[in-house]
Structure formats: structure tokens, C-alpha cells
Short mmCIF file of C-alpha atoms (C1' of nucleotides) in Angstrom, two decimals:
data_model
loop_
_atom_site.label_atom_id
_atom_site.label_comp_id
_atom_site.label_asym_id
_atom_site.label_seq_id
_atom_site.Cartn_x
_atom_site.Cartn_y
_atom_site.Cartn_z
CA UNK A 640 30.57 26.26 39.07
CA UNK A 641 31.19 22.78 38.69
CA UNK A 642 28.73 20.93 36.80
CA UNK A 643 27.60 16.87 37.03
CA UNK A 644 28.30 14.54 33.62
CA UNK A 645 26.55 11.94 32.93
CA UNK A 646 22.97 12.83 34.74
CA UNK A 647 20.28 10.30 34.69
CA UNK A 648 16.81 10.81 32.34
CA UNK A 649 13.97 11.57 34.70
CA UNK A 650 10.61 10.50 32.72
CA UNK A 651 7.54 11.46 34.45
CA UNK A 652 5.32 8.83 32.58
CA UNK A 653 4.02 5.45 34.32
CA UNK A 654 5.88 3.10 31.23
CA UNK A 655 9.71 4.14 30.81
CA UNK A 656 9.95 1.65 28.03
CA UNK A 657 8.36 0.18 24.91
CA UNK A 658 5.70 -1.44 25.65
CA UNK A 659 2.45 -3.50 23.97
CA UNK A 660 -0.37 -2.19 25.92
CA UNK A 661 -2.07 0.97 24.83
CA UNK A 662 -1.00 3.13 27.43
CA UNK A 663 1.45 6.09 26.78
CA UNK A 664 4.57 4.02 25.76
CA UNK A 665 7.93 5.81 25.21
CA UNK A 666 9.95 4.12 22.21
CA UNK A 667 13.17 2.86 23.40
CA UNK A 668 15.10 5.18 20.21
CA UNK A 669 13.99 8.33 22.18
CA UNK A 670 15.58 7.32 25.34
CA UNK A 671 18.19 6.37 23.80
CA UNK A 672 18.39 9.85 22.59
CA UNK A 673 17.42 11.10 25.97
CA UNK A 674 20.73 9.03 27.26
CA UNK A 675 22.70 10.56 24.21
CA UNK A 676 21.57 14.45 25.32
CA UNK A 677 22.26 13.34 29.00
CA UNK A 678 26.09 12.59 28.21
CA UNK A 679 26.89 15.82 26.36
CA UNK A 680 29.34 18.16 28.19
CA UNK A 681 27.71 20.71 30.28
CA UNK A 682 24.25 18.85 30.88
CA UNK A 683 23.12 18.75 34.29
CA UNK A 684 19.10 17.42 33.46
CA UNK A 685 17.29 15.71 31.46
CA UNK A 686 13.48 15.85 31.07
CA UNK A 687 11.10 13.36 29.17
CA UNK A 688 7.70 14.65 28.91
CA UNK A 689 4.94 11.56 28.23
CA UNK A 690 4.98 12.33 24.35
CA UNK A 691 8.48 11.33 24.10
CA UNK A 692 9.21 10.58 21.00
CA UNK A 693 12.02 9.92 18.83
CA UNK A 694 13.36 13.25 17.05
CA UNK A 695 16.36 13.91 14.17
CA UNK A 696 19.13 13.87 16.27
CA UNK A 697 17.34 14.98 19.62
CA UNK A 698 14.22 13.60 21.30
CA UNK A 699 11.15 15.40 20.94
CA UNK A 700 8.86 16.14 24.06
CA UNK A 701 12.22 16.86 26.07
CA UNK A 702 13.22 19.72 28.44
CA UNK A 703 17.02 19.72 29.02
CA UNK A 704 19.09 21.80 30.92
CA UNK A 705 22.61 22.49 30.51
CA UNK A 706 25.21 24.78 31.47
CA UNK A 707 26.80 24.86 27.50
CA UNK A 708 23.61 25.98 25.09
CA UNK A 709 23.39 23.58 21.96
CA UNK A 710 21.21 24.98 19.63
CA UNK A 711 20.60 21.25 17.71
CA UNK A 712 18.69 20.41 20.92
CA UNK A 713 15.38 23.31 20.09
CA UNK A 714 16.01 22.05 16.20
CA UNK A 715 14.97 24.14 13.78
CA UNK A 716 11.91 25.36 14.19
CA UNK A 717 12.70 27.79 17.02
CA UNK A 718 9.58 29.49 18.20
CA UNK A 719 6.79 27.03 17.20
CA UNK A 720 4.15 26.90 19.66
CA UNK A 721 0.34 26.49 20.45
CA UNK A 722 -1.69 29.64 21.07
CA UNK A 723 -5.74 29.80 21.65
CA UNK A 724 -7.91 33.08 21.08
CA UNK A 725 -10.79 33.37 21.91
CA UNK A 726 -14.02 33.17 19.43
CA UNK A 727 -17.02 35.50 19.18
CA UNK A 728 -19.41 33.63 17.19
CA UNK A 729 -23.04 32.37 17.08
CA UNK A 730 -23.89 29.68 15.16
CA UNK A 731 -20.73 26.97 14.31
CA UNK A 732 -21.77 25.03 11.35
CA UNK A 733 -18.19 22.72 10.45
CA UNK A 734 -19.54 22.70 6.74
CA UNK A 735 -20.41 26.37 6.42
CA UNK A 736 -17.41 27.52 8.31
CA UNK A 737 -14.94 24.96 6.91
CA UNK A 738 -15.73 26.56 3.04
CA UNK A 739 -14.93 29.67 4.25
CA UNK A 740 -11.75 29.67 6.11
CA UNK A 741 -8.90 31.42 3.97
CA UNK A 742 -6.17 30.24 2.05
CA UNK A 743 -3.72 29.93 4.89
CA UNK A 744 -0.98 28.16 2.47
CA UNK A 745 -0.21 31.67 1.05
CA UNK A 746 1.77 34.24 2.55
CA UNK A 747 0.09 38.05 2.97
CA UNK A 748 2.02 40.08 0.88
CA UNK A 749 2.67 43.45 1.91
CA UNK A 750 2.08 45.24 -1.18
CA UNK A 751 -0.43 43.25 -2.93
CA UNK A 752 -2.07 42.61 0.51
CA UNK A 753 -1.61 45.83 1.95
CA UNK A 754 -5.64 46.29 2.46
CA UNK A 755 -5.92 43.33 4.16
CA UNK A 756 -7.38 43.67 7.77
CA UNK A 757 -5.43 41.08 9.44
CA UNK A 758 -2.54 42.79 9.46
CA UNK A 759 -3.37 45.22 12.38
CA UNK A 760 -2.07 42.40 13.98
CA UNK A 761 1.17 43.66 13.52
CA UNK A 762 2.32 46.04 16.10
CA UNK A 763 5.89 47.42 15.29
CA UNK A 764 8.61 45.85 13.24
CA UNK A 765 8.10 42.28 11.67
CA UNK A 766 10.70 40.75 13.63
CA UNK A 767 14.15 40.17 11.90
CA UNK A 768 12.29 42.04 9.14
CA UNK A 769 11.02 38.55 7.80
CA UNK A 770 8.62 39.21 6.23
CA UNK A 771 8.55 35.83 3.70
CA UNK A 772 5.59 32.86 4.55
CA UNK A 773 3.60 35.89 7.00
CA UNK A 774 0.62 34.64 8.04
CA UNK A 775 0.90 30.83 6.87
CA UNK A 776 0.05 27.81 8.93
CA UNK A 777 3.19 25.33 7.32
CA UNK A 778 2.63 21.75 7.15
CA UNK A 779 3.76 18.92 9.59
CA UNK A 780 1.74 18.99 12.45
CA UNK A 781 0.68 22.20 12.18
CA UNK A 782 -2.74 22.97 12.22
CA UNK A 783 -5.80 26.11 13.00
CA UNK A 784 -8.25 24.89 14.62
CA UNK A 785 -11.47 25.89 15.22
CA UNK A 786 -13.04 23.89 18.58
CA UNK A 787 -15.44 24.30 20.97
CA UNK A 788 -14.58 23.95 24.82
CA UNK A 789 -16.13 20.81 25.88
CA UNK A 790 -15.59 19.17 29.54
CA UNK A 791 -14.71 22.42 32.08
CA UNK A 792 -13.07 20.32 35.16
CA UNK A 793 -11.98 23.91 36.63
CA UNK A 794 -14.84 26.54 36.33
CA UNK A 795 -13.11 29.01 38.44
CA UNK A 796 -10.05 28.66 36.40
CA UNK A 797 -11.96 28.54 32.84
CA UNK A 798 -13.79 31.54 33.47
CA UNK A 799 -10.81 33.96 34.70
CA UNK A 800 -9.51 32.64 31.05
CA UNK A 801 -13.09 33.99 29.64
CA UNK A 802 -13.50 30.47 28.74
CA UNK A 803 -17.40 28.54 29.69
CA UNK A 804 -18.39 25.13 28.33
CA UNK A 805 -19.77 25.55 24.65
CA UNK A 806 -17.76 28.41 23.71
CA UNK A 807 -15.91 28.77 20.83
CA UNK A 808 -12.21 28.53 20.15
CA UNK A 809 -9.71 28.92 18.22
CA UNK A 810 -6.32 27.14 18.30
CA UNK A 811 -2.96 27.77 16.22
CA UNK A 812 -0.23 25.54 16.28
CA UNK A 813 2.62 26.91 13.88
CA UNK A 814 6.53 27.70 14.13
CA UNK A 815 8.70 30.04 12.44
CA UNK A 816 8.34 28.82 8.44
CA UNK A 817 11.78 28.74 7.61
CA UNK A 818 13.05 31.85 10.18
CA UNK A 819 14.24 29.30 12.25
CA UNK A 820 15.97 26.49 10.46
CA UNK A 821 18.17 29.44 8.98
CA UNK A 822 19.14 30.67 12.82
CA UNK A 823 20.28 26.94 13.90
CA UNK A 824 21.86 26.81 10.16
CA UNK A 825 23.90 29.47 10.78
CA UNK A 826 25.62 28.06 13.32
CA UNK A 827 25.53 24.28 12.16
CA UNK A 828 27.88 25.35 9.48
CA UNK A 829 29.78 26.54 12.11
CA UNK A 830 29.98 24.66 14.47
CA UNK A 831 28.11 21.50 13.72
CA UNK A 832 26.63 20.02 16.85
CA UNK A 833 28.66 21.50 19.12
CA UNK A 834 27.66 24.25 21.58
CA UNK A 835 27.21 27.83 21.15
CA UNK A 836 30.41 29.82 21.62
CA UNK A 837 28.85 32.88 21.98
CA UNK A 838 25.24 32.20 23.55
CA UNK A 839 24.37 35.90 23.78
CA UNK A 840 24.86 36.13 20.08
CA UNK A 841 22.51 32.59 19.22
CA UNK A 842 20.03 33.89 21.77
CA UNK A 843 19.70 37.54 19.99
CA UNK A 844 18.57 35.65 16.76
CA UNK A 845 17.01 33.16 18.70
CA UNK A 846 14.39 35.45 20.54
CA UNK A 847 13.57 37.65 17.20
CA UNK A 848 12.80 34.40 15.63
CA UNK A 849 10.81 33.25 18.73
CA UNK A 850 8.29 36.72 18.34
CA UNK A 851 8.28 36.04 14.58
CA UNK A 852 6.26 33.01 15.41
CA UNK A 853 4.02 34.38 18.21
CA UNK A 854 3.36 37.28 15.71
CA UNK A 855 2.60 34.81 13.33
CA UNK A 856 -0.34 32.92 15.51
CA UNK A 857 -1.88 36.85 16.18
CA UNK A 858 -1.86 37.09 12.02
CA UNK A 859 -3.42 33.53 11.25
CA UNK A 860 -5.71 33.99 13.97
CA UNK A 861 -6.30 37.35 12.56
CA UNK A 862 -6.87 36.33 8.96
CA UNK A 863 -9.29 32.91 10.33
CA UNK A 864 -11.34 35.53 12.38
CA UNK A 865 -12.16 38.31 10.00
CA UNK A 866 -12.87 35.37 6.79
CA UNK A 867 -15.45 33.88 9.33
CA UNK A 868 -16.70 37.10 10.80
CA UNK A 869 -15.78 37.85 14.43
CA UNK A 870 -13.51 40.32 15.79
CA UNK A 871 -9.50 38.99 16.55
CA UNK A 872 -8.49 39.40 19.98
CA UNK A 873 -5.57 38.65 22.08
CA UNK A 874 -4.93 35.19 22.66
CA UNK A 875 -5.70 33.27 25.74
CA UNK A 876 -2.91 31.45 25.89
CA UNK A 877 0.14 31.39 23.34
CA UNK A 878 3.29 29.02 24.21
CA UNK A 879 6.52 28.47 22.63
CA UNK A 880 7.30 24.60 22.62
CA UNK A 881 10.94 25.17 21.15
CA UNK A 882 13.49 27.41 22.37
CA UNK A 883 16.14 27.78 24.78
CA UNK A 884 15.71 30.06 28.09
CA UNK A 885 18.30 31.34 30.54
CA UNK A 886 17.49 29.52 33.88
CA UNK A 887 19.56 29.27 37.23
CA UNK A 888 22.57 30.20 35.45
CA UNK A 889 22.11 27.64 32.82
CA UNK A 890 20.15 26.97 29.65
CA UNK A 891 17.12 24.97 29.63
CA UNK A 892 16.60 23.84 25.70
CA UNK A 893 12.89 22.89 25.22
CA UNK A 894 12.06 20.58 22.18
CA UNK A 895 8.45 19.66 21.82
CA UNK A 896 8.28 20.61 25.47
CA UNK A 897 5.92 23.38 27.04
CA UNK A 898 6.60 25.50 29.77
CA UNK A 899 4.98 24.13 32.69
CA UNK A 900 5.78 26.40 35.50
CA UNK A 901 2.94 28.03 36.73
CA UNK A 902 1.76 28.64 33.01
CA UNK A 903 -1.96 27.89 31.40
CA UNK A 904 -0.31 25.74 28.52
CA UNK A 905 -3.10 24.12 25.63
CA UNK A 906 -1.76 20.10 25.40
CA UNK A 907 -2.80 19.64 21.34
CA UNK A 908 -4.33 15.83 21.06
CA UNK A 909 -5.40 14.95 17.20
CA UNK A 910 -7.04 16.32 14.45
CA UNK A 911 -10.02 13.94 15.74
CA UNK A 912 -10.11 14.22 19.54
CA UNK A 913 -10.13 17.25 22.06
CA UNK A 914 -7.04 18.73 23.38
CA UNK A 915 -6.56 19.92 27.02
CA UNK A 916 -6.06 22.96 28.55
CA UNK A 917 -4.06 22.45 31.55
CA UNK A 918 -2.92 24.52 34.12
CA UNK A 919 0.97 23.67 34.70
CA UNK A 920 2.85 23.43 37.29
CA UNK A 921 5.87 21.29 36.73
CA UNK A 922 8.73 21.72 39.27
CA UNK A 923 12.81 21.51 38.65
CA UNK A 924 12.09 17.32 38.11
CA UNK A 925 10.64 18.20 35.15
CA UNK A 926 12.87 20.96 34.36
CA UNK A 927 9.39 23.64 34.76
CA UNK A 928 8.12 21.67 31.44
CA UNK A 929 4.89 19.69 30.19
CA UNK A 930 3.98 17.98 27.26
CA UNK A 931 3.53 19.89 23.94
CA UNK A 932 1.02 17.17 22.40
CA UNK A 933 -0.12 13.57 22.12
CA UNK A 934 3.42 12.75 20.61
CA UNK A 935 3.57 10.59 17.46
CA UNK A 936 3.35 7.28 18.03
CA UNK A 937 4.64 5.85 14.65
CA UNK A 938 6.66 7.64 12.63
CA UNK A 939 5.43 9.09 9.44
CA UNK A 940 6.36 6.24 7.04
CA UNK A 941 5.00 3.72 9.22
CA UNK A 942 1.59 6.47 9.90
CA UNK A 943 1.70 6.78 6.14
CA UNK A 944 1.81 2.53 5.50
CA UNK A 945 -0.94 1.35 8.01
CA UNK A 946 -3.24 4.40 7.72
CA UNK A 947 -3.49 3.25 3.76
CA UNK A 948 -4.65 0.03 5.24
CA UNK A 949 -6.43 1.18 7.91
CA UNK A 950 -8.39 3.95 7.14
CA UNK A 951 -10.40 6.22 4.22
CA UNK A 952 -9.79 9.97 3.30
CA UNK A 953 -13.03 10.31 3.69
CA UNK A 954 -12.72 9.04 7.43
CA UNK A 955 -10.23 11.21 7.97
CA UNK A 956 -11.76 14.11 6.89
CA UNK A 957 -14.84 13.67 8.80
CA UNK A 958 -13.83 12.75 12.40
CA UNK A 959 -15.37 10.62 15.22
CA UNK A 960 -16.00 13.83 16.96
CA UNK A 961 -17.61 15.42 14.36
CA UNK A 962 -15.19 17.67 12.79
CA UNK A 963 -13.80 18.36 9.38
CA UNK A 964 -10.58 18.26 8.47
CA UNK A 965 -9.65 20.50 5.75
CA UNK A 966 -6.73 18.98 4.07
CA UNK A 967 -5.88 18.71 0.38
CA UNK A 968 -2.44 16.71 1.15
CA UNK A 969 -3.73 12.91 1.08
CA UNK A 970 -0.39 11.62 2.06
CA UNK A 971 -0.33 14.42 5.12
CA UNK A 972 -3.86 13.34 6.31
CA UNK A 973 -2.60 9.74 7.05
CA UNK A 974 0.50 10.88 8.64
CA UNK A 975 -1.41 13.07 10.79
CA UNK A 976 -4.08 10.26 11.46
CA UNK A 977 -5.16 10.33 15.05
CA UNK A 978 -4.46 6.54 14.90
CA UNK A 979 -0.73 7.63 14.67
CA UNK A 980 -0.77 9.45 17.47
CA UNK A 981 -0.49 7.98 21.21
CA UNK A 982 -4.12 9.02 22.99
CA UNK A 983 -3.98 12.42 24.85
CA UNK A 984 -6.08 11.37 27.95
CA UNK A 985 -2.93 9.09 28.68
CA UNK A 986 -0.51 12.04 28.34
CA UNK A 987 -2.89 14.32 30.62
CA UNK A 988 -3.29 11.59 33.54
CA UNK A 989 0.68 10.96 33.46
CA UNK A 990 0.82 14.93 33.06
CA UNK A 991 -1.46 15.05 36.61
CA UNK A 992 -0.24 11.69 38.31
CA UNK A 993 3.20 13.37 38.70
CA UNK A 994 2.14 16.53 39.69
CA UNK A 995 3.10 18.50 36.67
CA UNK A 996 -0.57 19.54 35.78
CA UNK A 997 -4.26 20.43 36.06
CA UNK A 998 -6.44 19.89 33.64
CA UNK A 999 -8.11 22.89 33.20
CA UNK A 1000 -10.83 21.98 30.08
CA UNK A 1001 -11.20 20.42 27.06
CA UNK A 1002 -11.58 21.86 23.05
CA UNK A 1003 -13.39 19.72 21.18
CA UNK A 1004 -12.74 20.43 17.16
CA UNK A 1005 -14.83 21.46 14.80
CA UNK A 1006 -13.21 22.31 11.99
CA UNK A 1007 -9.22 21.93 11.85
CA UNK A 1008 -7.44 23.52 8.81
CA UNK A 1009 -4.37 21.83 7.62
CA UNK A 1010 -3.76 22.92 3.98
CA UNK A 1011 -4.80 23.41 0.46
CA UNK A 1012 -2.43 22.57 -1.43
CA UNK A 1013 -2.12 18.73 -2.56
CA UNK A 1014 1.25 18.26 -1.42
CA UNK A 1015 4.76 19.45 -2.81
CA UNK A 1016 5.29 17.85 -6.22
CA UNK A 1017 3.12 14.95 -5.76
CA UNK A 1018 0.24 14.36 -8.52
CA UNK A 1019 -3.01 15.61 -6.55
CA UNK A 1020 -5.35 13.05 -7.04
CA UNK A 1021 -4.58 9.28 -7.91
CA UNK A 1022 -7.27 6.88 -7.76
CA UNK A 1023 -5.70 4.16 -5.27
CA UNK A 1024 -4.40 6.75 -3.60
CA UNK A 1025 -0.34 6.40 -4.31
CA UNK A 1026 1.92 8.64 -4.54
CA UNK A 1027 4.07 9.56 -7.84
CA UNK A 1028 7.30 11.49 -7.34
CA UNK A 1029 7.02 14.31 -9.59
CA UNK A 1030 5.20 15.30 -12.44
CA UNK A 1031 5.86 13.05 -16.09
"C1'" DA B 277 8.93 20.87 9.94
"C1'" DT B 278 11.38 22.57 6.21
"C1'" DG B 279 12.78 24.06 1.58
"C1'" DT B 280 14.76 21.44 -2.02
"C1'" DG B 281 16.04 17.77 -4.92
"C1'" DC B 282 14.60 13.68 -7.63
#
DNA sequence: ATGTGC
């Protein structure tokens, strides 16, 4: 089957460029990496969803279909995705249930963990029998969340999920802690950026990794529910952002890019304003995707820079909506700063203006959990707040 | 987003 070169960038967002006002912009580097992924041999379509953003290499918020698979374009953390389960509780108090969420920073061990509850999660083999970093959350913009659903613009819709305004929520986003980044470095040494030459092989490792990390959200999900004291249960929704799927005869790569087609999908905002549950239905324009996210904004060093300026830990820790932020990592809390974020009702009305999406309702966080631990070898605490690198 | 190197 002959295949088009050169294919134009379709991006389903009202600004296609940089711009100054405060409406979802899309930074000129990630089309220009959308315009890099359009010219590589075999690519028939590029998607940019409206948290674009620039990526290593690839864009991020980007569904591309091709007819050669290049495993560079899902990165490295294949399988990362958003899930929500459900959340049987009474009273949500963000200080009372903030102290008791567990340490999600350290990995269940299967001997010295083996009574722990959580894992009746696990149902069969641990995929690719990896069983390092179970049941941790990671860092980046990873996050458990525990929210409450807020504005319900689809009753009908929210209720067939089990979902009614002022429930409780709660929502994993986490990828496949190091499963992954060995997959695409297998065949980087290999064959660098280049496609697959056997995509039946990449795809074998590919989807273990991609049930590593759905298995994953079930175990964290598992571990938050029975430390706070209400029953696990299957998720509501649980989408993979990152991988690569057989499609008409091709391969559509997803990077920061959910499936949209026909899908309930949760669109993450900040650790500081709701996200939205949306029902999707993107067509082949948007190569059957929809945003993963708000999509950064700034980059981390420049997050990093003005939040010092802008903002307190303190403020970040308690949010305008309420919620705590449970985050030892100083340095991570401004780089995860709402403020570095683009705003999510801008991504949801682009998502709906082109047809790509319903919103379906709204989780509104309570507490989010983002780690313990003060941050790789960094010094803990430092009075104004800078960083050291390393220990004296 | 990582594990790893300064």
C-alpha cells in the first residue's frame, strides 16, 4: 500500500501558535516537533492534542499514525496512564486522610510484604515477572489523588459510571517505573531512532509492559483504599496515554495522548484545580485521540525559576480549592505548580469545540499524594529554599 | 519520567 510523505499536522486547538494571551497556546518547539514526526518515513498523520507540548525528541500530547512503528515516538514510559476507582467513604477530612495515606514511594515486597492486603489486586502473573517498584506512584507528574466529583454536566452518563455529584474519588496517574524505559532501550541500542524491524517482537514487550502499569494503578489504588478504610474496587475508568496500537493496517503511537474513540477518558488538570471526565469521541482527524492533561506550560526549569518567585510551599501545599498536597520534594512541588501548567477548562472547550469530547463531570481534589521522599540526593530542607547537589 | 551520575 502506498503511503503519503510529508503529511500536514492537524491541531484541533483554536491557537496553532505561540501566543501571549492566556488561552491554550501551543509552543512553536512542539510543532516543530510535530513537523519533524510528520516527515519521518512511513507517517501518514499527525495529531496535536491542545496540551501540546514540547517533549525529548517527540512532542507530547500527540497521536501519530504511521505505517513503520517507531518506538521513540510512545518514549519510555510505555503504559502510563490515568485510571479512577471509585471511593466508599463517609466523612473526607484532607487533614485526617492526608496523614494517613501510605508510603507510596516504596515498593511492596513480596516476601516482606507478603501479608499485605493490597495485593489481591494481583490476578495471575506480574507481568514480565517485574516485580521491582510494585505498587509505587514515581515522580514527575505522577500523582494519587483523592477528589470529590464536583460539576455533573451529564447525569445520565455519570450515573451509568456509578458516579453522583459529591462522591468520592480516587484518581492514579502512574506509568511503568522503569519497565518501560528498558523495552524502548532495548531497541535504542539497536536501532537508535529508527523504526522497529520486527514490530510483532516490540509490541510483545510492549503490551506486557502496558498491563504492568494498569496492574500497577489496581495495586496503588489498592494500598490508598485499605490505609484509609474502604473496600478497592475495579476502576471506573483506566487509560493508557503511551503506547502504540495496531490500527487500519498501521500503527498509531500515542504520546501524552488518550484514546478518544468512543472511550470515558479522565483529562488530569493540576494538583490545585479539578480534572474532567469526558466522554470521547475523537474521529480519524484526531487520529481516535484526546488530551491526556493540562500540558505543561513552562518547562520544569523555567516552572522551577518563577514558582521560587512566585509562590510559597506552603501555598502549594494547601490549594485554592482546598486540597493538600502531600509532597516532601520542594523542588517537585514548584515544577508541578498549577501556575506551570496551561488551565484545563481551555483544553476541555478546544477538546468539545472540535468535536472530540463531552465533558462528562468534574473531580475536585482533596488530597493529592505526590511523594515522601525529599527528592533524590538533594539536602531536604534548606532555609531559602535552594537546592545543593549532593550531600558534603 | 527515569535511574544514575555529579
Amino acid at each position: 500500500m502506498p503511503l503519503p510523505r510529508g503529511v500536514p499536522v492537524a491541531v484541533p486547538c483554536r491557537h496553532r501558535h505561540r501566543l501571549a494571551s492566556p488561552t491554550s497556546w501551543i509552543e512553536s518547539d512542539a510543532l516543530a516537533q510535530c513537523h519533524q514526526v510528520a516527515a519521518l518515513d512511513g507517517m501518514i498523520h499527525v495529531a496535536g492534542m491542545p496540551d501540546l507540548h514540547p517533549g525529548k525528541g517527540a512532542p507530547i500530547g500527540a497521536a501519530m499514525m504511521s505505517a513503520l512503528l517507531y518506538p521513540f515516538l510512545v518514549g519510555s514510559d510505555i503504559g502510563c496512564g490515568i485510571a479512577v476507582f471509585p471511593v466508599r467513604l463517609r466523612r473526607a477530612v484532607p487533614e485526617r486522610l492526608a496523614a494517613r495515606f501510605p508510603d507510596l514511594d516504596r515498593a511492596l515486597d513480596p516476601e516482606r510484604d507478603a501479608a499485605d492486603p493490597a495485593w489481591a489486586a494481583v490476578t495471575g502473573d506480574v507481568p514480565a515477572g517485574h516485580t521491582d517498584g510494585l505498587g509505587t506512584v514515581g515522580r514527575g507528574n505522577h500523582f494519587v489523588e483523592l477528589a470529590r466529583i464536583g460539576a455533573v454536566f451529564e447525569p445520565g452518563h455519570a450515573s451509568r459510571l456509578g458516579l453522583d455529584a459529591g462522591n468520592l474519588v480516587l484518581v492514579v496517574h502512574s506509568g511503568s517505573r522503569g519497565l518501560g524505559e528498558r523495552v524502548l532501550r532495548a531497541h535504542t541500542e539497536a536501532y537508535g531512532a529508527g523504526p522497529a524491524p520486527d514490530p510483532a517482537a516490540y509490541l510483545a514487550r510492549h503490551d506486557e509492559v502496558v498491563r504492568w502499569g494498569s496492574l500497577n494503578r489496581r495495586l496503588l489504588a489498592a494500598r490508598v483504599a485499605y490505609a484509609l478504610g474502604f473496600e478497592p474496587a475495579e476502576p471506573i475508568v483506566d487509560q493508557c496515554h503511551n503506547l502504540v496500537e495496531t490500527r487500519d493496517g498501521g500503527y498509531l503511537h500515542r504520546k501524552g495522548a488518550a484514546p478518544g474513540d468512543g472511550r470515558d477518558v479522565l483529562v488530569a488538570g493540576t494538583r490545585g484545580t479539578p480534572s474532567y471526565l469526558v466522554a470521547a469521541h475523537a474521529g480519524p482527524d484526531a487520529n481516535h485521540s484526546v488530551a491526556h492533561g493540562a500540558g505543561r506550560k513552562m518547562s520544569r526549569a523555567d516552572a522551577l525559576r518563577r514558582g521560587r518567585a512566585k509562590h510559597t510551599v506552603d501555598e502549594l501545599r494547601r490549594t485554592p480549592v482546598g486540597s493538600l498536597v502531600v509532597c516532601g520534594d520542594r523542588q517537585l512541588l514548584f515544577e508541578e505548580a498549577p501556575s506551570a501548567y496551561k488551565r484545563i477548562e481551555h483544553v476541555i472547550t478546544d477538546l468539545v469545540d472540535h468535536g472530540l469530547a463531552t465533558p462528562v463531570a468534574t473531580t475536585v481534589p482533596l488530597v493529592t499524594y505526590k511523594t515522601l521522599d525529599a527528592g533524590g540526593s538533594r539536602r531536604p530542607d534548606r532555609r531559602d529554599g535552594r537546592r545543593g547537589r549532593g550531600r558534603p
